[in-house]
Coordinates of C-alpha atoms and ligand atoms in Angstrom, one line a residue:
Chain A
M1 CA 0.0 0.0 0.0
A2 CA 1.4 3.4 -1.1
K3 CA 1.1 6.5 1.0
V4 CA 0.3 9.8 -0.8
V5 CA 0.3 13.1 1.1
V6 CA -1.1 16.3 -0.4
I7 CA -0.2 19.6 1.3
G8 CA -3.0 22.2 0.7
A9 CA -6.6 21.8 -0.3
G10 CA -7.0 24.7 -2.8
F11 CA -7.6 24.6 -6.6
A12 CA -4.5 22.4 -7.1
G13 CA -4.3 20.3 -4.0
H14 CA -8.1 19.6 -3.7
T15 CA -8.3 18.7 -7.4
A16 CA -5.3 16.3 -7.0
A17 CA -6.9 14.8 -3.8
L18 CA -10.2 14.1 -5.6
Y19 CA -8.5 12.3 -8.5
L20 CA -6.2 10.4 -6.2
G21 CA -9.1 9.4 -3.9
S22 CA -11.1 8.2 -6.9
K23 CA -8.3 6.3 -8.6
L24 CA -6.4 5.0 -5.6
G25 CA -8.3 5.7 -2.4
K26 CA -9.7 2.1 -1.9
K27 CA -6.2 0.4 -2.1
H28 CA -3.8 3.1 -1.0
E29 CA -3.6 5.8 1.7
I30 CA -4.3 9.3 0.5
T31 CA -4.0 12.1 3.1
V32 CA -4.6 15.8 2.7
I33 CA -3.1 18.1 5.2
S34 CA -4.5 21.6 5.2
N35 CA -4.4 24.5 7.6
R36 CA -8.1 25.3 6.7
D37 CA -10.8 22.7 7.0
V38 CA -12.9 24.3 4.2
F39 CA -12.4 24.6 0.5
S40 CA -12.6 28.2 -0.7
Y41 CA -13.8 29.3 -4.1
L42 CA -11.7 32.4 -4.4
P43 CA -13.1 33.8 -7.6
S44 CA -16.4 34.7 -5.9
W45 CA -14.6 36.8 -3.3
V46 CA -14.7 39.6 -5.9
W47 CA -18.5 39.6 -5.2
L48 CA -18.0 39.2 -1.5
G49 CA -15.8 42.3 -1.5
V50 CA -18.7 44.5 -2.7
G51 CA -21.2 42.8 -0.4
H52 CA -23.0 40.8 -3.2
M53 CA -22.2 37.4 -1.8
K54 CA -22.1 35.9 1.7
P55 CA -18.8 34.4 2.9
E56 CA -20.5 31.0 3.5
Q57 CA -21.6 30.8 -0.1
T58 CA -17.9 30.6 -1.2
I59 CA -16.8 27.8 1.1
F60 CA -17.7 24.2 2.1
K61 CA -16.3 21.7 4.6
L62 CA -13.7 19.4 3.2
K63 CA -14.0 16.3 5.5
P64 CA -17.4 15.1 4.3
V65 CA -16.2 15.3 0.7
Y66 CA -13.0 13.4 1.5
D67 CA -14.9 10.8 3.5
R68 CA -16.9 9.9 0.4
K69 CA -13.7 9.8 -1.7
N70 CA -11.6 7.7 0.6
V71 CA -9.2 10.5 1.5
R72 CA -8.0 11.1 5.0
F73 CA -8.1 14.7 6.2
V74 CA -5.7 16.2 8.6
H75 CA -6.4 19.7 9.8
A76 CA -2.9 21.0 10.4
A77 CA -0.3 23.4 8.9
A78 CA 2.6 21.7 7.3
K79 CA 6.0 23.1 8.4
E80 CA 8.8 20.8 7.4
I81 CA 9.5 18.3 4.6
H82 CA 12.0 15.5 4.9
P83 CA 12.4 14.2 1.3
D84 CA 15.3 11.7 1.6
A85 CA 14.6 8.1 0.6
G86 CA 14.0 5.7 3.4
D87 CA 12.5 8.2 5.8
Q88 CA 10.2 10.6 3.9
Y89 CA 7.8 12.6 5.9
V90 CA 6.0 15.9 6.5
L91 CA 5.9 17.5 9.9
G92 CA 2.9 19.7 10.7
E93 CA 1.2 21.5 13.6
E94 CA -2.4 20.5 14.3
V95 CA -4.8 23.4 14.2
G96 CA -6.4 23.9 17.6
T97 CA -4.0 21.8 19.7
G98 CA -0.6 22.8 18.3
N99 CA 0.4 19.2 18.5
E100 CA 3.2 18.1 16.1
I101 CA 2.0 15.7 13.4
R102 CA 4.1 13.4 11.3
L103 CA 2.9 12.1 8.0
D104 CA 5.0 9.5 6.2
Y105 CA 4.7 9.4 2.5
D106 CA 5.8 7.6 -0.7
Y107 CA 4.5 10.4 -2.9
L108 CA 4.1 14.0 -2.0
V109 CA 2.1 16.9 -3.7
I110 CA 3.1 20.3 -2.4
A111 CA 0.2 22.7 -3.2
P112 CA -0.2 25.2 -0.4
G113 CA -0.8 28.2 -2.6
P114 CA 0.9 31.6 -2.0
L115 CA 2.1 33.4 1.1
L116 CA 0.7 36.8 0.8
N117 CA 3.8 39.0 1.1
F118 CA 2.4 42.2 2.5
A119 CA 5.7 42.8 4.3
G120 CA 7.3 43.2 0.9
T121 CA 5.8 46.6 0.6
P122 CA 5.9 48.8 3.8
G123 CA 2.4 49.9 4.8
L124 CA 0.6 47.4 2.6
G125 CA -2.2 45.2 3.7
P126 CA -5.1 45.1 6.2
E127 CA -3.3 43.8 9.2
N128 CA -0.2 46.0 9.6
G129 CA -0.9 48.5 6.9
F130 CA -3.5 50.8 5.3
T131 CA -4.8 49.0 2.3
H132 CA -7.2 46.1 1.6
S133 CA -6.9 42.7 -0.1
I134 CA -9.4 40.1 -1.4
C135 CA -6.8 37.3 -1.4
S136 CA -8.1 35.6 1.8
L137 CA -11.6 35.2 3.2
P138 CA -11.0 37.4 6.3
H139 CA -9.4 40.0 4.1
A140 CA -12.3 40.0 1.6
V141 CA -14.8 40.4 4.5
K142 CA -12.8 43.3 5.9
T143 CA -12.6 44.8 2.4
R144 CA -16.4 44.5 2.1
D145 CA -17.0 46.2 5.4
S146 CA -14.6 49.1 4.6
Y147 CA -16.1 49.5 1.1
L148 CA -19.7 49.6 2.5
A149 CA -18.5 52.2 5.1
M150 CA -17.1 54.2 2.1
C151 CA -20.5 54.0 0.5
E152 CA -22.1 55.4 3.7
R153 CA -19.7 58.4 3.5
M154 CA -20.6 58.9 -0.2
K155 CA -24.3 58.8 0.7
K156 CA -23.7 61.7 3.0
G157 CA -22.3 63.7 0.1
E158 CA -18.6 63.1 0.5
T159 CA -16.4 62.4 -2.6
V160 CA -13.8 59.6 -2.1
K161 CA -10.7 58.5 -3.9
M162 CA -10.5 54.7 -4.6
V163 CA -7.3 53.0 -5.8
I164 CA -7.4 49.4 -7.0
G165 CA -4.6 47.3 -8.6
T166 CA -1.3 45.9 -7.6
G167 CA 0.7 46.7 -4.4
H168 CA 4.2 45.6 -5.4
P169 CA 6.3 46.0 -8.6
G170 CA 6.4 42.2 -8.9
A171 CA 2.8 41.4 -8.0
T172 CA 0.6 39.1 -10.0
C173 CA -3.2 38.3 -10.0
Q174 CA -4.1 41.5 -11.9
G175 CA -7.2 39.7 -13.2
A176 CA -8.7 39.5 -9.7
A177 CA -8.0 43.2 -9.1
F178 CA -9.5 44.1 -12.5
E179 CA -12.7 42.2 -11.6
Y180 CA -12.9 44.0 -8.4
I181 CA -12.5 47.5 -9.8
V182 CA -15.2 46.9 -12.4
N183 CA -17.5 45.4 -9.8
V184 CA -17.0 48.4 -7.5
H185 CA -17.9 50.6 -10.5
K186 CA -21.0 48.6 -11.2
D187 CA -22.1 48.6 -7.6
L188 CA -21.6 52.3 -7.2
V189 CA -23.7 52.9 -10.4
K190 CA -26.5 50.8 -8.9
K191 CA -26.3 52.7 -5.6
G192 CA -26.4 56.0 -7.4
L193 CA -23.1 56.9 -6.0
R194 CA -20.7 56.7 -8.9
D195 CA -20.3 60.4 -9.2
K196 CA -19.0 60.5 -5.7
A197 CA -16.0 58.2 -6.4
D198 CA -12.8 58.9 -8.3
I199 CA -11.6 55.4 -9.2
L200 CA -8.0 54.7 -10.3
W201 CA -6.4 51.5 -11.7
L202 CA -2.8 51.4 -10.5
S203 CA -0.8 48.5 -11.8
N204 CA 2.6 47.1 -12.6
E205 CA 1.5 45.9 -16.0
P206 CA 3.6 47.0 -19.0
L207 CA 0.4 47.8 -20.8
L208 CA -3.3 47.9 -19.9
G209 CA -4.9 44.5 -20.3
D210 CA -1.5 42.7 -20.0
F211 CA -2.7 40.7 -16.9
G212 CA 0.8 39.3 -16.4
V213 CA 0.4 37.1 -19.5
N214 CA 1.6 39.5 -22.1
G215 CA -2.0 40.5 -22.9
V216 CA -4.5 38.6 -25.0
Q217 CA -4.6 38.9 -28.7
I218 CA -7.4 37.7 -31.0
K219 CA -8.2 37.8 -34.7
R220 CA -11.4 39.6 -35.5
N221 CA -12.7 40.5 -39.0
G222 CA -9.2 39.9 -40.3
H223 CA -7.3 42.3 -38.0
V224 CA -5.6 41.6 -34.6
M225 CA -7.3 43.0 -31.6
R226 CA -5.4 43.3 -28.3
S227 CA -6.6 43.3 -24.8
E228 CA -5.0 46.7 -24.3
E229 CA -7.5 48.4 -26.7
F230 CA -10.3 46.4 -25.2
I231 CA -9.6 47.2 -21.5
Q232 CA -9.0 50.8 -22.5
S233 CA -12.5 50.9 -23.9
V234 CA -13.9 49.3 -20.7
F235 CA -12.2 51.8 -18.5
N236 CA -13.1 54.8 -20.6
D237 CA -16.7 53.6 -20.8
H238 CA -16.7 53.3 -17.0
G239 CA -14.9 56.5 -16.3
I240 CA -12.1 54.6 -14.5
R241 CA -8.7 56.4 -14.7
Y242 CA -5.6 54.2 -15.1
Q243 CA -1.9 54.3 -14.5
V244 CA 0.2 51.3 -15.6
Q245 CA 4.0 50.7 -15.6
T246 CA 4.0 51.6 -12.0
G247 CA 5.4 49.7 -9.0
V248 CA 4.1 50.6 -5.5
T249 CA 7.0 50.9 -3.1
K250 CA 5.4 52.1 0.1
V251 CA 2.0 53.0 1.6
E252 CA 1.3 55.5 4.3
E253 CA -2.1 56.4 5.7
G254 CA -4.0 57.8 2.7
K255 CA -0.9 57.9 0.5
I256 CA 0.6 55.4 -1.9
H257 CA 4.2 55.9 -3.0
W258 CA 5.3 54.6 -6.4
Q259 CA 7.9 54.6 -9.1
N260 CA 7.2 54.2 -12.8
Y261 CA 9.1 53.1 -15.9
E262 CA 10.7 56.5 -16.3
G263 CA 12.0 56.3 -12.8
D264 CA 9.7 59.1 -11.6
E265 CA 8.8 58.9 -7.9
G266 CA 5.3 60.0 -7.0
T267 CA 2.4 59.6 -4.6
T268 CA -1.3 59.0 -5.0
D269 CA -3.8 59.9 -2.3
F270 CA -6.6 57.4 -1.4
D271 CA -9.5 56.9 1.0
F272 CA -9.9 53.3 0.0
A273 CA -7.3 51.1 -1.6
M274 CA -7.4 47.4 -2.6
L275 CA -3.9 46.4 -3.8
I276 CA -2.8 42.8 -4.4
P277 CA 0.4 42.0 -2.6
A278 CA 3.4 40.1 -4.1
F279 CA 3.2 36.4 -3.6
K280 CA 5.9 34.2 -2.1
G281 CA 6.1 30.4 -1.6
Q282 CA 4.9 29.0 1.8
P283 CA 8.0 29.0 4.1
F284 CA 8.5 25.3 4.5
K285 CA 11.8 24.0 5.7
Y286 CA 13.3 21.1 3.7
V287 CA 15.6 18.8 5.7
N288 CA 17.8 16.0 4.4
K289 CA 18.6 12.8 6.2
N290 CA 21.7 14.3 7.9
G291 CA 19.4 17.0 9.4
E292 CA 20.8 19.7 7.1
D293 CA 18.5 22.5 5.8
I294 CA 18.3 22.0 2.0
T295 CA 15.5 24.6 1.4
S296 CA 17.7 26.6 -0.9
K297 CA 18.2 23.6 -3.2
M298 CA 14.4 22.8 -3.3
T299 CA 13.1 26.4 -3.8
N300 CA 13.9 29.6 -5.6
P301 CA 14.7 32.7 -3.5
A302 CA 10.9 33.6 -3.3
G303 CA 10.2 30.1 -1.9
F304 CA 8.5 28.5 -4.9
V305 CA 9.4 24.9 -5.5
L306 CA 11.8 24.2 -8.3
V307 CA 10.4 21.5 -10.6
D308 CA 11.3 20.2 -14.1
G309 CA 11.6 23.6 -15.7
K310 CA 14.7 25.2 -17.2
Y311 CA 15.6 28.0 -14.8
G312 CA 17.9 31.0 -15.1
L313 CA 17.3 31.9 -18.8
P314 CA 17.2 35.7 -19.5
Y315 CA 13.8 36.9 -20.6
P316 CA 14.5 37.3 -24.3
E317 CA 15.8 33.7 -24.4
L318 CA 13.0 32.3 -22.2
A319 CA 10.4 34.0 -24.5
Q320 CA 11.8 31.9 -27.4
T321 CA 12.1 28.7 -25.4
P322 CA 8.7 27.1 -24.7
E323 CA 10.4 23.9 -23.5
A324 CA 11.8 25.8 -20.5
W325 CA 8.3 25.5 -18.9
P326 CA 7.8 22.5 -16.6
S327 CA 5.6 19.7 -17.8
T328 CA 5.4 17.1 -15.1
Y329 CA 5.9 19.4 -12.0
Q330 CA 8.3 16.8 -10.4
T331 CA 11.2 18.1 -8.4
P332 CA 14.5 17.1 -10.0
A333 CA 16.1 15.7 -6.9
Y334 CA 13.1 13.7 -5.7
P335 CA 10.9 12.4 -8.5
N336 CA 8.2 11.3 -6.0
V337 CA 7.7 14.9 -4.9
F338 CA 5.5 17.2 -7.0
A339 CA 4.6 20.9 -6.7
A340 CA 1.2 22.1 -8.1
G341 CA -0.6 25.4 -8.5
I342 CA 1.0 28.6 -7.3
A343 CA 3.5 26.5 -5.3
F344 CA 5.7 25.6 -8.3
A345 CA 8.4 28.0 -9.5
P346 CA 7.8 29.3 -13.0
P347 CA 11.1 29.7 -15.0
G348 CA 10.5 33.4 -15.4
P349 CA 7.9 36.1 -16.3
I350 CA 5.5 35.8 -19.2
S351 CA 5.2 39.6 -19.6
K352 CA 8.2 41.7 -20.5
P353 CA 10.0 42.8 -17.3
F354 CA 11.4 46.4 -17.0
T355 CA 14.1 47.8 -14.8
N356 CA 13.9 51.6 -14.4
K357 CA 16.8 54.0 -14.0
N358 CA 16.7 53.6 -10.2
N359 CA 17.2 49.8 -10.6
L360 CA 13.6 49.0 -9.6
L361 CA 12.4 45.9 -11.4
I362 CA 8.8 46.3 -12.4
A363 CA 7.6 43.0 -13.7
P364 CA 4.3 41.2 -13.1
A365 CA 4.9 37.6 -11.9
P366 CA 3.2 34.9 -14.1
P367 CA -0.3 34.1 -12.8
R368 CA -1.1 30.5 -12.1
T369 CA -4.8 30.8 -12.3
G370 CA -7.5 28.5 -10.9
M371 CA -7.8 26.7 -14.2
V372 CA -4.0 26.2 -14.5
S373 CA -3.8 25.1 -10.9
G374 CA -6.6 22.6 -11.3
V375 CA -5.1 21.2 -14.6
I376 CA -1.7 20.7 -12.8
G377 CA -3.4 19.1 -9.8
R378 CA -5.2 16.6 -12.0
L379 CA -2.0 15.9 -14.0
V380 CA 0.1 15.3 -10.9
A381 CA -2.6 13.0 -9.5
L382 CA -2.7 10.9 -12.7
N383 CA 1.1 10.7 -12.8
I384 CA 1.2 9.5 -9.2
A385 CA -1.4 6.8 -10.0
D386 CA 0.8 5.9 -13.0
L387 CA 3.9 5.6 -10.9
I388 CA 2.1 3.4 -8.3
E389 CA 0.5 1.2 -10.9
T390 CA 3.1 1.0 -13.7
G391 CA 6.3 2.7 -12.4
K392 CA 6.4 5.4 -15.0
T393 CA 4.6 8.7 -15.7
T394 CA 2.6 9.2 -18.9
H395 CA 1.1 12.7 -18.4
S396 CA 2.7 16.0 -19.1
E397 CA 1.3 19.5 -19.8
P398 CA 3.4 22.7 -19.8
M399 CA 1.7 26.1 -19.6
T400 CA 2.9 26.6 -23.2
E401 CA 0.3 24.0 -24.1
M402 CA -2.5 24.8 -21.7
V403 CA -5.7 26.6 -22.6
A404 CA -7.1 29.1 -20.0
A405 CA -10.5 30.5 -19.9
C406 CA -11.3 33.4 -17.6
I407 CA -14.5 35.2 -17.1
A408 CA -13.9 38.6 -15.6
S409 CA -17.2 39.6 -14.0
M410 CA -18.4 43.2 -14.2
G411 CA -21.4 43.1 -12.0
D412 CA -23.2 40.0 -10.9
S413 CA -26.8 40.8 -12.0
L414 CA -28.1 38.3 -14.6
W415 CA -30.2 41.1 -16.1
D416 CA -27.7 44.0 -16.5
G417 CA -24.5 42.5 -15.2
N418 CA -21.6 42.1 -17.7
A419 CA -18.4 40.2 -18.0
V420 CA -15.3 39.9 -20.2
T421 CA -14.8 36.3 -21.5
I422 CA -11.2 35.6 -22.1
V423 CA -9.8 32.4 -23.7
M424 CA -6.1 32.1 -24.2
R425 CA -4.3 29.4 -26.1
P426 CA -1.7 28.8 -24.8
V427 CA -1.3 30.6 -21.5
V428 CA 2.4 31.0 -22.0
P429 CA 3.2 32.0 -25.6
D430 CA 4.9 29.4 -27.8
R431 CA 6.6 31.3 -30.5
K432 CA 7.9 28.2 -32.2
K433 CA 4.5 26.6 -32.6
Y434 CA 2.5 29.7 -33.3
Q435 CA 4.5 31.8 -35.8
N436 CA 3.1 35.2 -35.0
E437 CA 4.5 38.0 -32.8
F438 CA 2.3 36.9 -29.9
G439 CA 3.1 33.1 -30.0
R440 CA -0.6 32.3 -29.6
D441 CA -3.4 30.6 -31.5
L442 CA -5.3 33.8 -32.5
F443 CA -8.2 31.8 -33.8
T444 CA -9.0 29.9 -30.5
S445 CA -8.0 32.9 -28.3
H446 CA -11.1 35.0 -27.6
L447 CA -12.1 38.3 -26.0
E448 CA -15.7 39.3 -25.7
M449 CA -17.9 41.4 -23.4
G450 CA -21.6 41.1 -22.8
V451 CA -24.4 40.0 -20.4
S452 CA -23.7 36.4 -21.5
G453 CA -20.4 36.6 -19.6
A454 CA -22.3 37.4 -16.4
W455 CA -24.4 34.3 -17.0
M456 CA -21.2 32.3 -17.6
K457 CA -19.7 33.5 -14.4
F458 CA -22.9 32.6 -12.4
M459 CA -22.9 29.2 -14.0
L460 CA -19.2 28.7 -13.3
H461 CA -19.6 29.4 -9.6
H462 CA -22.3 26.7 -9.3
T463 CA -20.7 24.1 -11.6
F464 CA -17.3 24.4 -9.9
M465 CA -18.9 24.2 -6.4
W466 CA -20.5 21.0 -7.7
K467 CA -17.3 19.7 -9.1
F468 CA -15.2 20.5 -6.0
K469 CA -17.8 18.8 -3.8
A470 CA -17.3 15.7 -6.0
R471 CA -21.0 15.4 -6.8
P472 CA -22.1 13.0 -9.6
G473 CA -20.4 13.7 -12.9
W474 CA -17.7 15.9 -11.4
T475 CA -14.9 14.5 -13.6
L476 CA -16.9 15.6 -16.7
I477 CA -16.5 19.3 -15.7
P478 CA -13.1 20.4 -17.0
E479 CA -10.8 22.1 -14.4
Chain B
M1 CA -1.5 57.3 -20.7
N2 CA -5.3 57.6 -20.8
T3 CA -6.7 57.4 -24.4
Q4 CA -10.0 58.0 -26.1
Q5 CA -10.5 54.3 -27.1
E6 CA -14.2 53.5 -26.6
F7 CA -16.8 50.9 -27.5
S8 CA -19.1 52.0 -30.4
R9 CA -22.9 52.5 -29.8
A10 CA -23.5 49.3 -31.9
E11 CA -21.1 47.3 -29.8
K12 CA -22.8 48.5 -26.6
F13 CA -26.2 47.6 -28.1
W14 CA -25.2 44.0 -28.9
M15 CA -23.5 43.6 -25.4
N16 CA -26.9 44.1 -23.8
F17 CA -29.3 42.6 -26.4
K18 CA -30.5 39.6 -24.5
L19 CA -31.5 37.4 -27.5
Y20 CA -28.1 37.9 -29.1
Q21 CA -26.4 37.3 -25.8
A22 CA -28.3 34.0 -25.3
W23 CA -26.8 33.0 -28.7
R24 CA -23.3 34.2 -27.5
F25 CA -23.8 32.2 -24.3
I26 CA -24.2 29.0 -26.3
V27 CA -21.3 29.8 -28.7
L28 CA -19.0 30.8 -25.8
N29 CA -19.7 27.6 -23.9
I30 CA -19.0 25.5 -27.0
K31 CA -15.9 27.5 -27.8
I32 CA -14.5 27.1 -24.3
L33 CA -15.3 23.4 -24.1
M34 CA -13.8 22.8 -27.6
A35 CA -10.6 24.6 -26.6
V36 CA -10.4 22.7 -23.3
Y37 CA -10.9 19.3 -24.9
Q38 CA -8.6 20.1 -27.8
S39 CA -5.9 21.0 -25.4
K40 CA -3.7 18.2 -24.2
R41 CA -5.7 17.1 -21.1
S42 CA -3.1 14.3 -21.0
Ligands
FAD1 C1 -10.1 37.3 -5.5 C2 -9.5 36.3 -6.4 C3 -10.2 36.0 -7.6 C4 -9.7 35.0 -8.5 N1 -10.4 34.8 -9.6 C5 -10.0 33.8 -10.5 C6 -10.8 33.5 -11.6 O1 -11.8 34.1 -11.9 N2 -10.3 32.5 -12.4 C7 -9.2 31.8 -12.2 O2 -8.8 30.9 -12.9 N3 -8.4 32.1 -11.1 C8 -8.8 33.1 -10.2 N4 -8.1 33.4 -9.1 C9 -6.8 32.7 -8.9 C10 -7.0 31.4 -8.2 O3 -7.9 31.5 -7.1 C11 -5.7 30.8 -7.8 O4 -4.9 30.7 -9.0 C12 -5.8 29.4 -7.2 O5 -6.5 29.5 -6.0 C13 -4.4 28.8 -6.9 O6 -4.6 27.5 -6.5 P1 -3.6 26.8 -5.4 O7 -4.2 25.5 -5.1 O8 -2.2 26.9 -5.9 O9 -3.7 27.8 -4.1 P2 -4.9 28.0 -3.1 O10 -6.2 27.9 -3.9 O11 -4.6 29.3 -2.4 O12 -4.9 26.8 -2.1 C14 -3.8 26.6 -1.2 C15 -4.3 25.7 0.0 O13 -3.2 25.4 0.8 C16 -3.6 25.6 2.2 N5 -2.3 25.9 2.9 C17 -1.6 27.0 3.0 N6 -0.5 26.9 3.8 C18 -0.6 25.6 4.2 C19 0.2 24.9 5.1 N7 1.3 25.4 5.7 N8 -0.1 23.6 5.4 C20 -1.2 23.1 4.9 N9 -2.0 23.7 4.0 C21 -1.7 25.0 3.7 C22 -4.5 26.8 2.1 O14 -5.4 26.9 3.2 C23 -5.3 26.5 0.8 O15 -6.4 25.6 1.1 C24 -8.5 34.4 -8.2 C25 -7.8 34.7 -7.0 C26 -8.3 35.6 -6.2 C27 -7.5 35.9 -4.9

C-alpha cells in the first residue's frame, strides 16, 4: 500500500486529492493536510468584497467530501518536509491543539498556494498597513466592510478616492484586481453613488490588459485586436482612470508611494485602496537525512518549489524557449515529490520585465490561475497513479500547451451584469509553434464582453462548487 | 496614458441585447469546451 500526502486543499491540492481518492483511495492511503478545514472558491470573493455574496456561499467543509472519496483529512499546517529516501515525511502542527503531526509518504504533492507577502511593501495590507486585499476570506470580509463604510460616506455627500490594482512592482493576480475594480464601479452605479467616487487603476503591467500574460490577442474580422484596446474601452466607458507601468514601493495612511518606468517617484492619495500583494512560496523547511537544511536547493529565493523547468534563462531567451516551462511538475532531486498550482516555481515572467533607471524591477509575476492550478493538480494525481500502478509517468502539460478561460465579472446581475470572457491558447506564448509575434493561436483565443459573460460567471460558480464537492459527474466538468 | 479608445454604440447595443447574448452564451460555452478538450488534457 502506497502513502500519498497532499499539502494544501485549494484549486491544485483539492483537485489532486479528488482524483487520487477516486483512482487509488480504496487500495492506498491518500492524506490531505490543510491549515483550513474548508475549500474556498476564491473567484467569488470579488463579489463578496462588494457585499454581493455571503462568505459562507464561497466555502464548504472538506472532510465530508473526503470521507466519500476515501481521502483522510488532517487539519494541520505543514512546516517541514523530509524528502530523503527511506525516511520521507511531512511535519505539521495540528490546528487547535498545536500538537506536532508526522505524515509518512511515498509520494508528496506540495500545493499550499501563495504566502501573501504584505511585508514586501511597507504599509501594505489590512493587518499592519493601510490597504485592503481580497486574497483571503477574512481580508475579503474586511474589504467589504470598509467598502460599505465608504458607500455610507458617499451617501452623506462626501467624494472619495479609490485606488485598486497591484501593491508591489512584482505582484501578480491583476485579473482579480481588474474584476474587483469593475464590480466596484457597477455597484456604485447601482447605488447612485458613482459620481461621488474617483476610481483609479494602478498597476505594474507594461500595458493595460496585460494581466501578467503579455496580454490577450485575437483575430477579429481579419485584424488583430489586443486586450490593451479592449480594456481601455472598458475603463473609458466606466470613467475609470488608469496608470500602468507603476510599482508601488510604500504605503502610508491615505498615501501610496510609487515609481514608474521613467524612474519618476510619485504619490497617490486614497480613501480606500485594494492592492494585491506580491506572492511568495509558503516558508517550508526542507531537511535532508543528515538533518541539514536543503531549502535553498528545493526552492527559488521567493520560496516557490523548483520543478522540471529550465531555470535562469534571461527573458529574451525564455520567451523563445517554450520547452523551458515545466511539464510534469516533479522536483528534479526527488521524482516522488511534485509541486502544483501557485507553489511551483515558473522559469520566469510571461510579460516583459522592465528595470527603471533607479534599478527598480517592475515585472508582473506569471499568474497560475485557478484553471491552470486545477489542470496541474489533475495531471500530478494521474502521474502518481501511473507511478504506483506501472512505475512510470505518462502525463505532461506545460503552460505553453495549456488553454485558459477566464470570465472577468463586471457586476453579478443576470439582467444587467456584464463580463469579459477571455480564452487564451496557450497561456504562455509558444513562438515556435504559433508563428506570429504573440506566440498564440489567434483563432482559438477569444475576448468578448456582454451579459452572456455574467451568465457564464454565475454558471461557473455553481458548476465548480458541484465539481469541488465531487458530486455525480464531477470529472466531466473540466478544471 | 489615458486614451480615447471606446466601444461604439453598436457594440454596446449588442452587449446588452438579451436574445443575441443568449446565442453568444451557447457559442462561448461550445468554444471554451472545444478549446479545453482540444488542449492536451493528457
Ligand atoms: C479574489 C480572487 C479571484 C480570483 N479569480 C479567479 C478566476 O476568476 N479565475 C481563475 O482561474 N483564477 C482566479 N483566481 C486565482 C485562483 O484562485 C488561484 O490561482 C488558485 O486559488 C491557486 O490555487 P492553489 O491550489 O495553488 O492555491 P490556493 O487555492 O490558495 O490553495 C492553497 C491551499 O493550501 C492551504 N495551505 C496554505 N498553507 C498551508 C500549510 N502550511 N499547510 C497546509 N495547508 C496549507 C490553504 O489553506 C489552501 O487551502 C482568483 C484569485 C483571487 C484571490
